Short mmCIF file of C-alpha atoms in Angstrom, two decimals:
data_model
loop_
_atom_site.label_atom_id
_atom_site.label_comp_id
_atom_site.label_asym_id
_atom_site.label_seq_id
_atom_site.Cartn_x
_atom_site.Cartn_y
_atom_site.Cartn_z
CA MET A 2 9.02 11.59 43.37
CA SER A 3 10.17 8.46 41.53
CA SER A 4 13.90 7.92 41.37
CA THR A 5 15.98 6.55 38.53
CA PHE A 6 16.27 3.33 40.50
CA ASP A 7 12.47 3.05 40.65
CA LEU A 8 12.32 3.37 36.86
CA MET A 9 14.93 0.64 36.42
CA ALA A 10 12.80 -1.67 38.57
CA LEU A 11 9.90 -1.51 36.11
CA PRO A 12 9.41 -4.38 33.63
CA PRO A 13 11.38 -3.81 30.38
CA GLU A 14 8.26 -3.83 28.20
CA LEU A 15 6.65 -1.13 30.37
CA LEU A 16 9.81 0.98 30.26
CA HIS A 17 9.94 0.67 26.50
CA HIS A 18 6.32 1.79 26.21
CA ILE A 19 6.88 4.83 28.44
CA LEU A 20 9.98 5.89 26.53
CA SER A 21 8.27 5.35 23.18
CA LEU A 22 5.87 8.15 24.09
CA LEU A 23 8.71 10.66 24.46
CA ARG A 24 9.98 12.73 21.58
CA ARG A 25 13.52 12.19 20.34
CA LYS A 26 14.76 15.52 21.66
CA ALA A 27 13.62 14.57 25.16
CA LEU A 28 15.31 11.19 24.89
CA LEU A 29 18.58 12.77 23.79
CA ARG A 30 18.46 15.13 26.78
CA MET A 31 17.80 12.20 29.12
CA ARG A 32 21.06 10.60 28.00
CA LEU A 33 22.96 13.57 29.44
CA VAL A 34 21.48 13.39 32.96
CA ASN A 35 23.33 10.37 34.35
CA ARG A 36 24.56 6.92 33.45
CA HIS A 37 21.32 5.14 34.35
CA LEU A 38 19.10 7.43 32.30
CA ASN A 39 21.62 7.19 29.47
CA SER A 40 21.24 3.42 29.35
CA LEU A 41 17.46 3.78 29.54
CA ALA A 42 17.02 6.40 26.83
CA THR A 43 19.67 5.41 24.28
CA PRO A 44 17.86 2.42 22.68
CA SER A 45 14.68 4.46 22.15
CA ALA A 46 16.54 7.58 21.01
CA PHE A 47 18.24 5.73 18.15
CA ARG A 48 15.58 3.14 17.38
CA SER A 49 14.27 4.98 14.29
CA ILE A 50 16.37 7.00 11.84
CA LEU A 51 15.81 8.79 8.53
CA LEU A 52 17.92 8.92 5.36
CA VAL A 53 16.54 11.61 3.04
CA ALA A 54 18.06 12.93 -0.20
CA HIS A 55 18.71 16.50 0.94
CA GLY A 56 20.38 18.49 3.70
CA ASP A 57 22.90 16.87 6.04
CA SER A 58 20.86 13.67 6.42
CA SER A 59 23.45 11.58 4.56
CA LYS A 60 26.27 12.87 6.76
CA LYS A 61 24.38 12.01 9.95
CA PHE A 62 23.45 8.59 8.57
CA ARG A 63 27.08 7.70 7.79
CA ALA A 64 28.22 8.90 11.20
CA LEU A 65 25.67 6.68 12.94
CA ALA A 66 26.55 3.71 10.73
CA ASP A 67 30.19 4.06 11.83
CA SER A 68 29.37 4.36 15.55
CA GLN A 69 28.55 1.76 18.18
CA LEU A 70 25.08 3.29 18.48
CA ARG A 71 24.06 1.52 15.26
CA VAL A 72 23.18 -1.60 17.29
CA HIS A 73 20.08 0.22 18.58
CA VAL A 74 18.66 1.05 15.13
CA ARG A 75 15.68 -1.13 14.27
CA ASP A 76 13.66 1.14 11.99
CA ILE A 77 14.98 3.04 8.94
CA THR A 78 13.18 5.32 6.48
CA VAL A 79 14.77 5.96 3.07
CA ASP A 80 13.20 8.98 1.33
CA THR A 81 14.04 10.27 -2.17
CA TRP A 82 12.61 13.74 -1.47
CA LEU A 83 15.07 16.35 -2.76
CA GLY A 84 14.00 19.05 -0.34
CA PRO A 85 11.93 22.24 -0.42
CA TYR A 86 14.01 23.95 -3.10
CA PHE A 87 13.44 21.31 -5.77
CA ILE A 88 10.22 22.04 -7.67
CA TYR A 89 8.57 18.90 -8.98
CA ARG A 90 6.75 18.74 -12.35
CA MET A 91 8.71 21.70 -13.71
CA PHE A 92 10.97 19.77 -16.09
CA ASP A 93 13.83 20.28 -13.65
CA ARG A 94 16.70 17.81 -13.69
CA TRP A 95 15.89 15.14 -11.10
CA MET A 96 18.94 13.34 -9.77
CA LEU A 97 19.67 11.79 -6.41
CA PRO A 98 22.76 13.31 -4.73
CA ASP A 99 25.97 11.29 -4.71
CA GLU A 100 26.20 11.40 -0.93
CA PHE A 101 22.71 9.86 -0.68
CA ILE A 102 23.55 7.03 -3.08
CA ASN A 103 26.85 6.43 -1.28
CA CYS A 104 24.95 5.78 1.95
CA LEU A 105 22.99 2.80 0.62
CA PRO A 106 25.72 0.17 1.19
CA PHE A 107 25.84 1.23 4.84
CA LEU A 108 22.29 0.04 5.40
CA SER A 109 23.96 -3.32 5.93
CA CYS A 110 25.73 -1.96 9.04
CA PHE A 111 22.49 -1.88 11.01
CA ARG A 112 22.31 -5.53 11.99
CA SER A 113 19.30 -5.05 14.30
CA LEU A 114 17.18 -3.60 11.50
CA ASP A 115 13.75 -5.20 11.19
CA SER A 116 11.58 -2.39 9.77
CA LEU A 117 12.27 -0.57 6.50
CA HIS A 118 10.21 2.24 4.99
CA ILE A 119 10.91 3.48 1.45
CA ARG A 120 9.35 6.67 0.09
CA PHE A 121 9.21 7.74 -3.55
CA HIS A 122 7.50 10.72 -5.19
CA GLU A 123 3.91 10.24 -6.32
CA ASP A 124 4.67 10.83 -10.02
CA CYS A 125 5.35 7.73 -12.05
CA ALA A 126 6.25 7.41 -15.74
CA ASP A 127 8.18 5.44 -18.31
CA ILE A 128 11.32 7.07 -19.63
CA ALA A 129 9.72 7.21 -23.07
CA GLY A 130 7.03 9.88 -22.98
CA GLY A 131 7.71 10.69 -19.35
CA GLY A 132 7.10 14.39 -19.89
CA ASP A 133 6.85 16.35 -16.66
CA ALA A 134 7.25 13.36 -14.33
CA ASP A 135 10.43 13.51 -12.27
CA GLU A 136 10.99 9.98 -10.95
CA TYR A 137 10.78 7.28 -13.61
CA ASN A 138 10.00 3.62 -12.99
CA ASP A 139 13.62 2.76 -13.76
CA ASP A 140 14.72 5.15 -11.00
CA ARG A 141 12.55 3.33 -8.49
CA LEU A 142 13.71 -0.08 -9.61
CA ASP A 143 17.38 0.92 -9.53
CA LEU A 144 17.08 2.15 -5.96
CA LEU A 145 15.15 -0.92 -4.81
CA VAL A 146 17.73 -3.24 -6.37
CA LYS A 147 20.58 -1.47 -4.58
CA ILE A 148 18.83 -1.46 -1.20
CA PHE A 149 17.89 -5.12 -1.33
CA GLN A 150 21.29 -6.25 -2.59
CA PHE A 151 23.08 -4.58 0.29
CA LEU A 152 20.60 -5.86 2.89
CA ALA A 153 20.89 -9.36 1.42
CA GLY A 154 24.67 -9.34 1.73
CA ASN A 155 25.12 -10.70 -1.78
CA TRP A 156 26.74 -7.69 -3.44
CA PRO A 157 29.96 -9.67 -4.13
CA LYS A 158 27.93 -12.18 -6.17
CA GLU A 159 26.13 -9.40 -8.01
CA LYS A 160 29.40 -7.65 -8.77
CA GLU A 161 30.80 -10.90 -10.16
CA ARG A 162 27.69 -11.35 -12.29
CA LEU A 163 27.94 -7.82 -13.70
CA GLU A 164 31.62 -8.19 -14.47
CA SER A 165 31.06 -11.53 -16.21
CA ALA A 166 28.31 -9.85 -18.26
CA GLY A 167 30.82 -7.24 -19.43
CA VAL A 168 29.39 -4.33 -17.44
CA GLU A 169 31.92 -1.53 -16.91
CA MET A 170 32.22 -1.32 -13.13
CA SER A 171 33.68 2.17 -13.23
CA ASN A 172 30.14 3.34 -13.95
CA PHE A 173 29.21 2.12 -10.47
CA ARG A 174 31.70 4.20 -8.54
CA TRP A 175 29.70 3.91 -5.30
CA TYR A 176 30.23 0.16 -5.56
CA ASP A 177 33.98 0.48 -5.15
CA GLY A 178 34.88 -2.47 -2.92
CA GLU A 179 37.41 -0.45 -0.95
CA GLU A 180 34.69 1.97 0.17
CA LEU A 181 32.09 -0.63 1.11
CA PRO A 182 31.60 -1.80 4.69
CA PRO A 183 32.41 -5.47 5.33
CA THR A 184 28.75 -6.08 6.24
CA VAL A 185 27.80 -6.07 2.54
CA ASN A 186 29.19 -9.62 2.50
CA GLY A 187 26.36 -10.81 4.73
CA PRO A 188 24.71 -12.46 6.48
CA PRO A 189 21.39 -11.12 5.15
CA ILE A 190 19.14 -8.82 7.14
CA GLN A 191 15.62 -10.27 7.10
CA LEU A 192 12.84 -7.74 7.51
CA SER A 193 9.72 -8.27 9.58
CA ASN A 194 8.13 -4.96 8.49
CA LEU A 195 8.29 -3.32 5.05
CA THR A 196 6.44 -0.27 3.74
CA ILE A 197 6.85 1.34 0.33
CA ARG A 198 5.13 4.59 -0.58
CA ASN A 199 4.51 5.17 -4.29
CA LEU A 200 5.76 1.84 -5.54
CA GLY A 201 5.77 1.97 -9.34
CA ASP A 202 3.00 0.21 -11.26
CA HIS A 203 5.48 -1.79 -13.35
CA HIS A 204 5.72 -5.57 -13.39
CA GLU A 205 9.31 -6.38 -12.37
CA PRO A 206 9.52 -10.20 -12.01
CA GLU A 207 13.31 -10.20 -12.38
CA PHE A 208 13.60 -8.18 -9.18
CA THR A 209 10.95 -9.93 -7.08
CA SER A 210 12.31 -13.35 -8.06
CA SER A 211 15.93 -12.40 -7.35
CA GLU A 212 17.99 -14.00 -4.62
CA ALA A 213 18.39 -10.65 -2.85
CA PHE A 214 14.63 -10.07 -2.72
CA LYS A 215 13.96 -13.55 -1.34
CA LEU A 216 16.66 -13.20 1.32
CA VAL A 217 15.31 -9.89 2.62
CA VAL A 218 11.55 -10.33 2.09
CA GLY A 219 10.49 -13.85 2.88
CA PRO A 220 8.92 -16.00 5.59
CA ALA A 221 10.16 -13.61 8.32
CA LEU A 222 7.94 -10.78 7.01
CA ARG A 223 4.97 -10.06 9.27
CA ASP A 224 3.83 -6.59 8.19
CA LEU A 225 3.65 -5.40 4.57
CA ARG A 226 2.22 -2.01 3.57
CA LEU A 227 2.30 -0.91 -0.07
CA HIS A 228 0.96 2.24 -1.73
CA ILE A 229 1.12 1.80 -5.50
CA THR A 230 1.24 4.88 -7.69
CA THR A 231 0.19 4.94 -11.34
CA GLU A 232 1.17 6.93 -14.38
CA GLY A 233 -1.11 9.95 -14.32
CA VAL A 234 -2.02 12.51 -16.93
CA GLY A 235 0.51 15.35 -17.24
CA GLU A 236 1.57 17.83 -19.89
CA GLU A 237 3.38 15.23 -21.96
CA ARG A 238 2.52 12.03 -20.13
CA LYS A 239 0.37 9.27 -21.49
CA PRO A 240 -3.14 8.94 -20.02
CA ASN A 241 -3.20 6.32 -17.29
CA HIS A 242 -5.62 4.07 -19.17
CA GLU A 243 -2.93 3.53 -21.83
CA SER A 244 -0.37 2.27 -19.33
CA ILE A 245 -0.51 -1.44 -20.16
CA THR A 246 2.18 -2.27 -17.61
CA LYS A 247 -0.24 -1.29 -14.82
CA TYR A 248 -2.64 -4.06 -15.82
CA ILE A 249 0.14 -6.63 -16.04
CA SER A 250 1.50 -5.58 -12.65
CA PHE A 251 -1.79 -5.89 -10.76
CA ASP A 252 -2.78 -9.13 -12.48
CA ASN A 253 0.52 -10.65 -11.33
CA LEU A 254 0.80 -9.30 -7.78
CA HIS A 255 0.22 -12.83 -6.50
CA THR A 256 3.59 -13.84 -8.00
CA THR A 257 5.60 -10.75 -7.03
CA TRP A 258 4.92 -8.65 -3.92
CA LEU A 259 2.24 -11.08 -2.73
CA GLY A 260 4.11 -14.26 -3.64
CA PRO A 261 3.43 -17.48 -1.67
CA ASP A 262 6.53 -17.24 0.55
CA ILE A 263 5.74 -13.63 1.45
CA VAL A 264 2.06 -14.01 2.35
CA ALA A 265 2.45 -17.29 4.22
CA ASN A 266 3.24 -15.64 7.57
CA LEU A 267 1.86 -12.13 7.07
CA HIS A 268 0.03 -10.76 10.09
CA THR A 269 -0.75 -7.31 8.62
CA LEU A 270 -1.32 -6.33 4.99
CA SER A 271 -2.07 -2.84 3.73
CA LEU A 272 -2.60 -2.50 -0.01
CA TYR A 273 -3.44 0.91 -1.44
CA CYS A 274 -3.38 2.40 -4.93
CA ARG A 275 -3.59 5.91 -6.31
CA GLU A 276 -6.65 4.94 -8.38
CA PRO A 277 -9.38 2.28 -8.12
CA TRP A 278 -8.14 -1.30 -8.52
CA GLY A 279 -9.40 -4.83 -8.15
CA PHE A 280 -11.81 -4.77 -11.10
CA ASN A 281 -9.84 -2.65 -13.55
CA PRO A 282 -6.92 -3.12 -13.27
CA ARG A 283 -7.84 -6.63 -12.25
CA MET A 284 -6.36 -8.10 -9.09
CA ASP A 285 -7.94 -11.42 -8.14
CA PHE A 286 -7.25 -12.24 -4.47
CA ARG A 287 -8.22 -15.87 -5.08
CA ARG A 288 -4.84 -16.34 -6.77
CA VAL A 289 -2.88 -15.25 -3.67
CA GLY A 290 -0.97 -18.06 -1.99
CA GLN A 291 -1.68 -20.37 -4.95
CA GLY A 292 -5.29 -20.57 -3.84
CA ARG A 293 -4.49 -20.93 -0.14
CA GLY A 294 -5.04 -17.27 0.66
CA LEU A 295 -3.41 -15.56 3.64
CA PRO A 296 -3.55 -18.15 6.43
CA ASN A 297 -2.07 -16.03 9.24
CA LEU A 298 -3.46 -12.61 8.36
CA LYS A 299 -5.15 -10.72 11.20
CA VAL A 300 -5.16 -7.11 9.96
CA LEU A 301 -6.15 -6.01 6.45
CA ALA A 302 -6.36 -2.46 5.07
CA LEU A 303 -7.45 -1.74 1.51
CA GLY A 304 -7.31 1.65 -0.21
CA LYS A 305 -9.52 2.35 -3.26
CA TYR A 306 -10.24 -1.34 -3.72
CA THR A 307 -13.30 -2.19 -5.86
CA PHE A 308 -15.84 -4.87 -4.92
CA SER A 309 -17.42 -6.23 -8.09
CA HIS A 310 -18.08 -9.98 -7.66
CA GLU A 311 -20.01 -11.99 -5.09
CA TRP A 312 -17.10 -14.37 -4.49
CA GLN A 313 -15.23 -11.48 -2.84
CA ILE A 314 -17.72 -11.38 0.03
CA ASP A 315 -17.04 -14.94 1.17
CA TRP A 316 -13.33 -14.84 0.32
CA PHE A 317 -12.61 -11.94 2.67
CA ALA A 318 -14.81 -13.53 5.33
CA SER A 319 -12.73 -16.73 5.10
CA LEU A 320 -9.57 -14.89 6.22
CA ASN A 321 -10.65 -14.97 9.88
CA LEU A 322 -9.60 -11.34 10.30
CA GLU A 323 -9.50 -9.42 13.57
CA LYS A 324 -9.26 -5.93 12.04
CA LEU A 325 -10.52 -4.65 8.69
CA TYR A 326 -10.10 -1.13 7.29
CA LEU A 327 -11.77 -0.01 4.04
CA ASP A 328 -10.36 3.34 2.90
CA ASN A 329 -12.23 4.94 -0.02
CA CYS A 330 -13.24 1.47 -1.18
CA ALA A 331 -16.28 1.23 -3.44
CA VAL A 332 -18.72 -1.21 -4.97
CA LEU A 333 -18.86 -1.34 -8.77
CA TYR A 334 -22.46 -0.50 -9.61
CA GLN A 335 -22.23 -0.94 -13.37
CA TYR A 336 -19.76 -0.81 -16.22
CA ASP A 337 -19.65 -0.31 -19.98
CA GLY A 338 -18.11 -2.70 -22.44
CA ARG A 339 -18.41 -4.67 -25.64
CA PRO A 340 -18.69 -8.47 -25.70
CA CYS A 341 -15.20 -8.68 -27.20
CA ASP A 342 -13.78 -6.73 -24.23
CA MET A 343 -14.96 -9.19 -21.60
CA ASP A 344 -13.04 -12.19 -20.28
CA ARG A 345 -14.88 -15.51 -20.17
CA GLY A 346 -11.94 -17.81 -19.59
CA GLU A 347 -10.67 -19.81 -16.64
CA VAL A 348 -7.27 -19.93 -14.96
CA VAL A 349 -5.61 -22.57 -12.77
CA ILE A 350 -4.54 -21.06 -9.44
CA GLY A 351 -3.07 -24.10 -7.69
CA GLN A 352 -3.69 -27.68 -6.69
CA ASP A 353 -5.70 -29.30 -3.92
CA GLU A 354 -4.38 -31.87 -1.45
CA PHE A 355 -4.96 -34.64 -3.98
CA GLY A 356 -3.00 -32.92 -6.74
CA ASN A 357 -6.04 -31.84 -8.72
CA ASP A 358 -6.01 -28.45 -10.41
CA ILE A 359 -7.98 -25.64 -8.79
CA SER A 360 -9.39 -23.30 -11.43
CA ILE A 361 -11.41 -20.10 -11.19
CA SER A 362 -13.57 -18.23 -13.67
CA ARG A 363 -12.67 -14.78 -14.97
CA GLU A 364 -16.27 -14.09 -15.92
CA GLY A 365 -17.28 -10.48 -15.34
CA TYR A 366 -13.81 -8.97 -15.75
CA TYR A 367 -12.35 -7.06 -18.67
CA LYS A 368 -9.70 -8.82 -20.67
CA GLN A 369 -6.16 -7.57 -20.25
CA MET A 370 -5.57 -4.35 -22.20
CA TYR A 371 -3.37 -6.07 -24.74
CA ASP A 372 -6.01 -8.77 -25.45
CA ARG A 373 -8.98 -6.49 -26.08
CA HIS A 374 -8.66 -5.93 -29.80
CA ASP A 375 -9.81 -9.22 -31.26
CA HIS A 376 -9.99 -8.36 -34.94
CA ASP A 377 -10.94 -11.91 -35.94
CA GLY A 378 -14.25 -11.94 -34.10
CA PRO A 379 -17.34 -9.76 -33.80
CA HIS A 380 -16.79 -6.68 -31.67
CA GLY A 381 -20.41 -5.93 -30.94
CA THR A 382 -21.73 -2.67 -29.57
CA TYR A 383 -21.09 -1.05 -26.22
CA GLY A 384 -23.55 -1.95 -23.51
CA THR A 385 -24.01 -1.25 -19.82
CA THR A 386 -23.93 -4.11 -17.32
CA SER A 387 -25.06 -3.81 -13.71
CA THR A 388 -23.38 -5.90 -11.04
CA SER A 389 -25.30 -7.83 -8.40
CA VAL A 390 -23.11 -6.65 -5.50
CA ARG A 391 -24.40 -4.01 -3.10
CA TRP A 392 -23.02 -2.78 0.21
CA HIS A 393 -25.93 -4.05 2.31
CA MET A 394 -25.37 -7.51 0.82
CA ILE A 395 -21.68 -7.47 1.73
CA LEU A 396 -22.13 -6.13 5.25
CA SER A 397 -25.08 -8.36 6.12
CA ARG A 398 -23.17 -11.48 5.17
CA TRP A 399 -20.02 -10.32 6.96
CA ARG A 400 -22.06 -9.75 10.12
CA GLU A 401 -22.85 -13.46 10.11
CA THR A 402 -19.47 -14.80 8.96
CA MET A 403 -16.77 -12.46 10.34
CA THR A 404 -17.27 -13.59 13.91
CA ASN A 405 -13.67 -12.93 15.01
CA LEU A 406 -13.61 -9.33 13.77
CA LYS A 407 -12.84 -6.86 16.59
CA VAL A 408 -12.33 -3.65 14.59
CA PHE A 409 -14.07 -2.47 11.43
CA LYS A 410 -13.61 1.00 9.97
CA MET A 411 -14.87 2.42 6.71
CA GLY A 412 -14.02 5.94 5.59
CA SER A 413 -11.21 8.04 4.16
CA GLY A 414 -7.63 8.48 5.36
CA ASP A 415 -4.86 10.98 4.69
CA TRP A 416 -4.52 10.55 0.93
CA GLU A 417 -3.17 14.03 0.35
CA GLY A 418 -0.26 13.40 2.69
CA GLN A 419 0.07 9.85 1.34
CA LYS A 420 0.08 8.48 4.87
CA ALA A 421 -3.20 6.60 4.84
CA PHE A 422 -1.68 3.24 3.89
CA ARG A 423 0.59 3.34 6.96
CA LYS A 424 -1.57 5.19 9.49
CA PHE A 425 -4.96 3.55 8.95
CA ASP A 426 -4.86 2.02 12.46
CA CYS A 427 -4.16 5.33 14.23
CA PRO A 428 -6.90 7.12 16.21
CA ASP A 429 -9.77 8.62 14.22
CA PRO A 430 -9.24 12.34 13.46
CA ASP A 431 -12.17 13.32 15.70
CA THR A 432 -10.88 11.36 18.72
CA PRO A 433 -10.57 13.64 21.78
CA GLY A 434 -7.31 13.84 23.70
CA LYS A 435 -3.98 15.66 23.85
CA ASP A 436 -1.06 14.59 21.68
CA ILE A 437 -3.07 11.58 20.54
CA PHE A 438 -2.21 12.10 16.88
CA ARG A 439 1.54 12.21 17.36
CA PHE A 440 1.95 9.04 15.31
CA GLY A 441 -0.72 10.00 12.75
CA SER A 442 -4.48 9.96 12.34
CA GLY A 443 -6.61 7.15 10.98
CA LEU A 444 -9.79 7.14 8.91
CA TRP A 445 -12.44 9.85 8.84
CA GLN A 446 -15.68 7.90 9.20
CA GLU A 447 -18.04 10.48 7.75
CA ARG A 448 -21.12 9.22 5.93
CA SER A 449 -19.99 10.96 2.75
CA ASP A 450 -16.87 8.76 2.73
CA GLN A 451 -18.73 5.52 3.34
CA LEU A 452 -20.76 3.11 1.21
CA LEU A 453 -19.35 4.43 -2.05
CA TYR A 454 -20.40 3.26 -5.50
CA ILE A 455 -18.52 3.78 -8.74
CA TYR A 456 -19.16 3.01 -12.38
CA HIS A 457 -16.78 2.47 -15.26
CA THR A 458 -17.09 3.77 -18.80
CA ASP A 459 -13.78 4.62 -20.43
CA GLU A 460 -12.68 5.87 -17.02
CA TRP A 461 -13.69 5.64 -13.37
CA ARG A 462 -16.50 7.84 -12.10
CA GLU A 463 -17.56 8.07 -8.47
CA TRP A 464 -21.25 7.99 -7.69
CA ARG A 465 -21.33 9.92 -4.39
CA GLU A 466 -25.03 10.74 -4.53
CA TRP A 467 -24.72 11.36 -8.26
CA GLU A 468 -28.48 11.60 -8.75
CA LYS A 469 -28.91 14.44 -6.24
CA GLU A 470 -25.90 16.36 -7.57
CA TYR A 471 -27.16 16.05 -11.13
CA ARG A 472 -30.65 17.29 -10.30
CA ASP A 473 -29.25 20.19 -8.25
CA PHE A 474 -27.04 21.14 -11.18
CA VAL A 475 -29.98 21.18 -13.62
CA ALA A 476 -32.16 23.12 -11.16
CA GLU A 477 -29.46 25.78 -10.73
CA ARG A 478 -29.19 26.25 -14.49
CA GLU A 479 -32.94 26.62 -14.78
CA ARG A 480 -33.01 29.20 -11.95
CA GLU A 481 -30.41 31.22 -13.85
CA GLY A 482 -32.66 31.19 -16.90
CA GLU A 483 -30.46 28.93 -18.97
CA GLU A 484 -32.00 26.38 -21.29
CA TRP A 485 -30.93 22.93 -20.24
CA ASP A 486 -31.79 19.56 -21.72
CA SER A 487 -31.84 17.27 -18.69
CA ASP A 488 -31.93 14.26 -20.99
CA GLU A 489 -34.08 12.24 -18.61
CA GLU A 490 -33.59 9.07 -20.61
CA MET A 491 -29.80 9.27 -20.28
CA PHE A 492 -30.07 10.27 -16.63
CA SER A 493 -32.29 7.34 -15.69
CA ALA A 494 -29.66 4.94 -17.04
CA TRP A 495 -27.38 6.02 -14.20
CA ARG A 496 -30.06 6.27 -11.56
CA MET A 497 -29.51 4.40 -8.29
CA GLU A 498 -32.04 1.93 -6.95
CA ASP A 499 -34.76 3.44 -4.79
CA GLY A 500 -33.98 3.04 -1.09
CA LEU A 501 -30.47 1.71 -1.70
CA ARG A 502 -28.72 4.25 0.51
CA ALA A 503 -31.07 3.60 3.42
CA ARG A 504 -30.57 -0.17 3.20
CA ASP A 505 -26.81 0.26 3.02
CA GLU A 506 -26.66 2.60 6.02
CA ALA A 507 -28.84 0.29 8.10
CA ALA A 508 -26.61 -2.68 7.25
CA LEU A 509 -23.46 -0.70 8.09
CA ASP A 510 -24.78 0.47 11.46
CA LEU A 511 -25.86 -3.04 12.40
CA PHE A 512 -22.54 -4.55 11.32
CA VAL A 513 -20.48 -1.99 13.26
CA SER A 514 -22.58 -2.39 16.41
CA THR A 515 -22.30 -6.18 16.16
CA VAL A 516 -18.51 -6.05 15.78
CA GLU A 517 -18.18 -3.66 18.72
CA ALA A 518 -20.41 -5.82 20.92
CA ARG A 519 -18.39 -8.94 20.13
CA ALA A 520 -15.14 -7.08 20.82
CA ARG A 521 -16.43 -5.93 24.22
CA LYS A 522 -17.45 -9.48 25.09
CA VAL A 523 -14.03 -10.87 24.14
CA SER A 524 -12.30 -8.16 26.17
CA LYS A 525 -14.50 -8.92 29.17
CA ASP A 526 -13.89 -12.67 28.90
CA ASP A 527 -10.11 -12.13 28.74
CA ARG A 528 -10.01 -10.27 32.06
#
């Protein structure tokens, strides 16, 4: 039997890995055995902590912030969940508890912190017309501002700014200087990992350009995972296609959450959204990094991203990725629109090494929502436009150009639990083994979740073998003796190309087998 001394003789990285596999309860018990096991287990036992807006979480958080054990904390999750007794979407009064808010300044006590995870509720709405949504965009922004100010260590400057602006500080009772820890004065805590679940779809340039944001999220960031929520349809909420701020937010991601200083050193990027994005709302990756892209990116995960233009194929291939995950991503097969709705302009995205402007075309995208009603020109009639992009085209070209890719997965993650954007790289749900899903499950790689196509009218519609489903629906009505006008002319307008699915599946299988073969060769050569 191995002794405690034998364990201490193991390399530190191996010890850390072994202890990371133990649950927290086991680690806490290990601390009580003897002094040696105490020193072994303590760093792992207190490495990750949770601050949630219900129960005694706030009390435990404050106690740890005041103890010497805080030096071991490297990973913190801040969750606005109000607990099992608060019923969302029932017009209940949503308000974060005072004790939760009072804990935020004490985030600055954890000087070893390098990973922060923030969780909001999935509902998202403006204050005006919010209806049955509980958390408003202003609620999210207010919490983000507080967290980043305290991590940045510039609260004294912010307090001075507010006072000079005539803001009554008594309204900010949790900002009472006598109750704040001295660590709020800095130095800043720079994060290497940041995840935000249900980030609001509002454009907030004042926040992302603030000193606090730049101090906390900057060149030190290596891993960024964002799940963006959108204003959905509720009893009194506006339909999501009327939320203009969503379009502004996505079109400007390259200046906010994906600004040049942030993406310069990113190793891992996960970008998910509650609804399809990329085409509408438009998010042009060519604008990221002022045209320089993501030079150090190795891992990319996209959730509900839409491929619509041929330039996307070569742009993603140029990233020199090692791992690529496509979660419920789809190709835009066709879309409806009037000539006046479409963008035909160009935009400057940066400059080359000689100082010349680099411009890109916006051809094939909708105009921004607020630019679509051009009353001075001809509107024209609605028409349907097919794109030239197909899955077999994408995958065939990637097979030739993504030569460094070691992992490729296409499928569907845990969207219901809103964990997909963080857990995409976990084992597949059908992977055999005991306790293998302790840290989460990755993507289901079922055929029904792969090679998706969507089309856009006044809303998004998923194809998912639309032709077969439609014919089965008509056949069932006819069997039941109901008269049904199949409207063959209308149906044929949405009909997929003959043999498309077979070509796509063949291209996917060949791409996956090629990636796996290359990965095995690299692994063998590294031995």
